[in-house]
C-alpha cells in the first residue's frame, strides 16, 4: 500500500507565500517523476510543476518565476514553494507520483488534495 499525503494549504492574502508538502509512504521501492496539479472550481485539473528523480523541473507558464518545486529523495517528500500568490492560484492542489513498489509494480498515485485560497 502506497499513500501520498499533502499538507500546507490554507488561506493567504494576495502577494503572500505558502509551502505545500507531499509525503509518500508505504511499500516504496523507488519514486520516479513527481508533480503538483491543481483544480479550480469548475475547472479541469492542470499540471502546475513537475520534477524528475534527478531533479529536473518544469513549470506551467502561469507560475514560472513564482513557484519552486523540489524534492527530498531521502525522505520521499516533495515540496511546492509558492510565492507572490494571486487570487487565480486558488484551487485544490494535488500531489502526483510514479512509484515503483517493493513488489516492482509501477503505478501512478494521487494524494487527496489540499485547498489553497488566495483572498484578501
Tab-separated table of C-alpha atoms in Angstrom:
chain	number	residue	atom	x	y	z
A	1	UNK	CA	0.000	0.000	0.000
A	2	UNK	CA	1.324	3.414	-1.003
A	3	UNK	CA	-0.033	6.751	0.151
A	4	UNK	CA	0.614	10.353	-0.807
A	5	UNK	CA	-0.357	12.892	1.829
A	6	UNK	CA	-0.351	16.624	1.133
A	7	UNK	CA	-0.158	19.355	3.733
A	8	UNK	CA	0.447	23.080	3.945
A	9	UNK	CA	-2.613	24.506	2.244
A	10	UNK	CA	-4.649	27.324	3.695
A	11	UNK	CA	-5.845	30.876	3.321
A	12	UNK	CA	-3.326	33.535	2.337
A	13	UNK	CA	-3.543	37.132	1.168
A	14	UNK	CA	-2.537	38.125	-2.357
A	15	UNK	CA	1.218	38.512	-2.529
A	16	UNK	CA	1.745	36.022	0.264
A	17	UNK	CA	3.528	32.686	0.339
A	18	UNK	CA	2.739	29.094	1.181
A	19	UNK	CA	4.742	25.885	1.091
A	20	UNK	CA	2.989	22.636	0.237
A	21	UNK	CA	4.408	19.266	1.190
A	22	UNK	CA	3.713	15.811	-0.187
A	23	UNK	CA	4.914	12.816	1.769
A	24	UNK	CA	4.957	9.381	0.187
A	25	UNK	CA	4.800	6.332	2.422
A	26	UNK	CA	4.229	2.599	2.227
A	27	UNK	CA	5.832	-0.195	0.264
A	28	UNK	CA	8.006	2.055	-1.892
A	29	UNK	CA	10.972	0.801	-3.859
A	30	UNK	CA	11.581	3.970	-5.857
A	31	UNK	CA	9.844	7.183	-6.874
A	32	UNK	CA	10.213	8.428	-10.405
A	33	UNK	CA	8.588	11.624	-11.630
A	34	UNK	CA	6.539	13.667	-9.188
A	35	UNK	CA	4.338	16.658	-9.743
A	36	UNK	CA	1.832	19.112	-8.417
A	37	UNK	CA	-1.522	19.621	-10.106
A	38	UNK	CA	-4.340	21.967	-9.269
A	39	UNK	CA	-8.036	22.141	-9.928
A	40	UNK	CA	-10.019	25.328	-9.534
A	41	UNK	CA	-13.782	25.335	-9.036
A	42	UNK	CA	-15.442	24.203	-12.245
A	43	UNK	CA	-12.108	23.780	-14.000
A	44	UNK	CA	-10.004	20.883	-15.166
A	45	UNK	CA	-7.060	19.547	-13.212
A	46	UNK	CA	-3.867	21.009	-14.676
A	47	UNK	CA	-0.170	20.453	-14.132
A	48	UNK	CA	1.471	23.164	-12.040
A	49	UNK	CA	5.008	21.822	-11.800
A	50	UNK	CA	6.908	18.578	-12.179
A	51	UNK	CA	10.232	17.210	-11.009
A	52	UNK	CA	12.120	14.104	-12.104
A	53	UNK	CA	14.032	11.800	-9.793
A	54	UNK	CA	17.167	13.561	-10.986
A	55	UNK	CA	15.818	16.975	-10.087
A	56	UNK	CA	14.876	18.343	-13.486
A	57	UNK	CA	11.882	20.630	-13.227
A	58	UNK	CA	9.177	22.065	-15.432
A	59	UNK	CA	6.510	24.644	-14.695
A	60	UNK	CA	3.246	25.912	-16.071
A	61	UNK	CA	3.722	29.313	-17.653
A	62	UNK	CA	1.330	30.885	-15.169
A	63	UNK	CA	3.514	30.006	-12.167
A	64	UNK	CA	7.028	30.221	-13.608
A	65	UNK	CA	9.160	32.547	-11.544
A	66	UNK	CA	6.772	32.442	-8.580
A	67	UNK	CA	6.628	28.755	-7.665
A	68	UNK	CA	9.506	26.365	-6.977
A	69	UNK	CA	9.196	22.588	-6.892
A	70	UNK	CA	11.803	20.454	-5.156
A	71	UNK	CA	12.082	17.072	-3.546
A	72	UNK	CA	13.895	15.292	-0.744
A	73	UNK	CA	14.554	11.836	-2.150
A	74	UNK	CA	15.937	10.507	1.123
A	75	UNK	CA	12.608	11.179	2.821
A	76	UNK	CA	10.274	10.549	-0.126
A	77	UNK	CA	8.921	14.068	0.129
A	78	UNK	CA	8.161	16.735	-2.437
A	79	UNK	CA	7.515	20.420	-1.875
A	80	UNK	CA	5.997	23.353	-3.699
A	81	UNK	CA	7.125	26.782	-2.549
A	82	UNK	CA	4.558	29.299	-3.734
A	83	UNK	CA	5.417	32.996	-3.625
A	84	UNK	CA	3.645	36.107	-4.871
A	85	UNK	CA	0.350	34.272	-4.742
A	86	UNK	CA	-2.566	35.591	-6.759
A	87	UNK	CA	-6.317	35.021	-6.401
A	88	UNK	CA	-6.216	32.950	-9.577
A	89	UNK	CA	-3.936	30.470	-7.798
A	90	UNK	CA	-6.901	29.471	-5.657
A	91	UNK	CA	-7.519	25.767	-6.187
A	92	UNK	CA	-7.232	22.326	-4.677
A	93	UNK	CA	-3.626	21.230	-5.121
A	94	UNK	CA	-2.870	17.565	-5.697
A	95	UNK	CA	0.350	15.624	-5.409
A	96	UNK	CA	1.085	13.019	-8.070
A	97	UNK	CA	3.864	10.474	-8.374
A	98	UNK	CA	5.000	7.486	-10.401
A	99	UNK	CA	6.043	4.934	-7.816
A	100	UNK	CA	7.574	1.520	-8.096
A	101	UNK	CA	6.570	-0.622	-5.148
A	102	UNK	CA	8.663	-3.210	-3.372
A	103	UNK	CA	6.828	-5.787	-5.487
A	104	UNK	CA	8.149	-3.920	-8.544
A	105	UNK	CA	4.717	-2.747	-9.573
A	106	UNK	CA	4.874	0.680	-11.229
A	107	UNK	CA	1.795	2.772	-10.710
A	108	UNK	CA	0.677	6.376	-10.711
A	109	UNK	CA	-0.628	7.703	-7.409
A	110	UNK	CA	-2.597	10.775	-6.335
A	111	UNK	CA	-2.863	12.476	-2.995
A	112	UNK	CA	-6.167	13.586	-1.502
A	113	UNK	CA	-5.607	17.267	-2.244
A	114	UNK	CA	-5.102	20.364	-0.148
A	115	UNK	CA	-7.044	23.607	-0.541
A	116	UNK	CA	-5.192	26.833	-1.279
A	117	UNK	CA	-7.242	30.016	-1.128
A	118	UNK	CA	-5.750	33.379	-2.046
A	119	UNK	CA	-8.010	36.182	-0.929
A	120	UNK	CA	-7.958	39.453	0.943
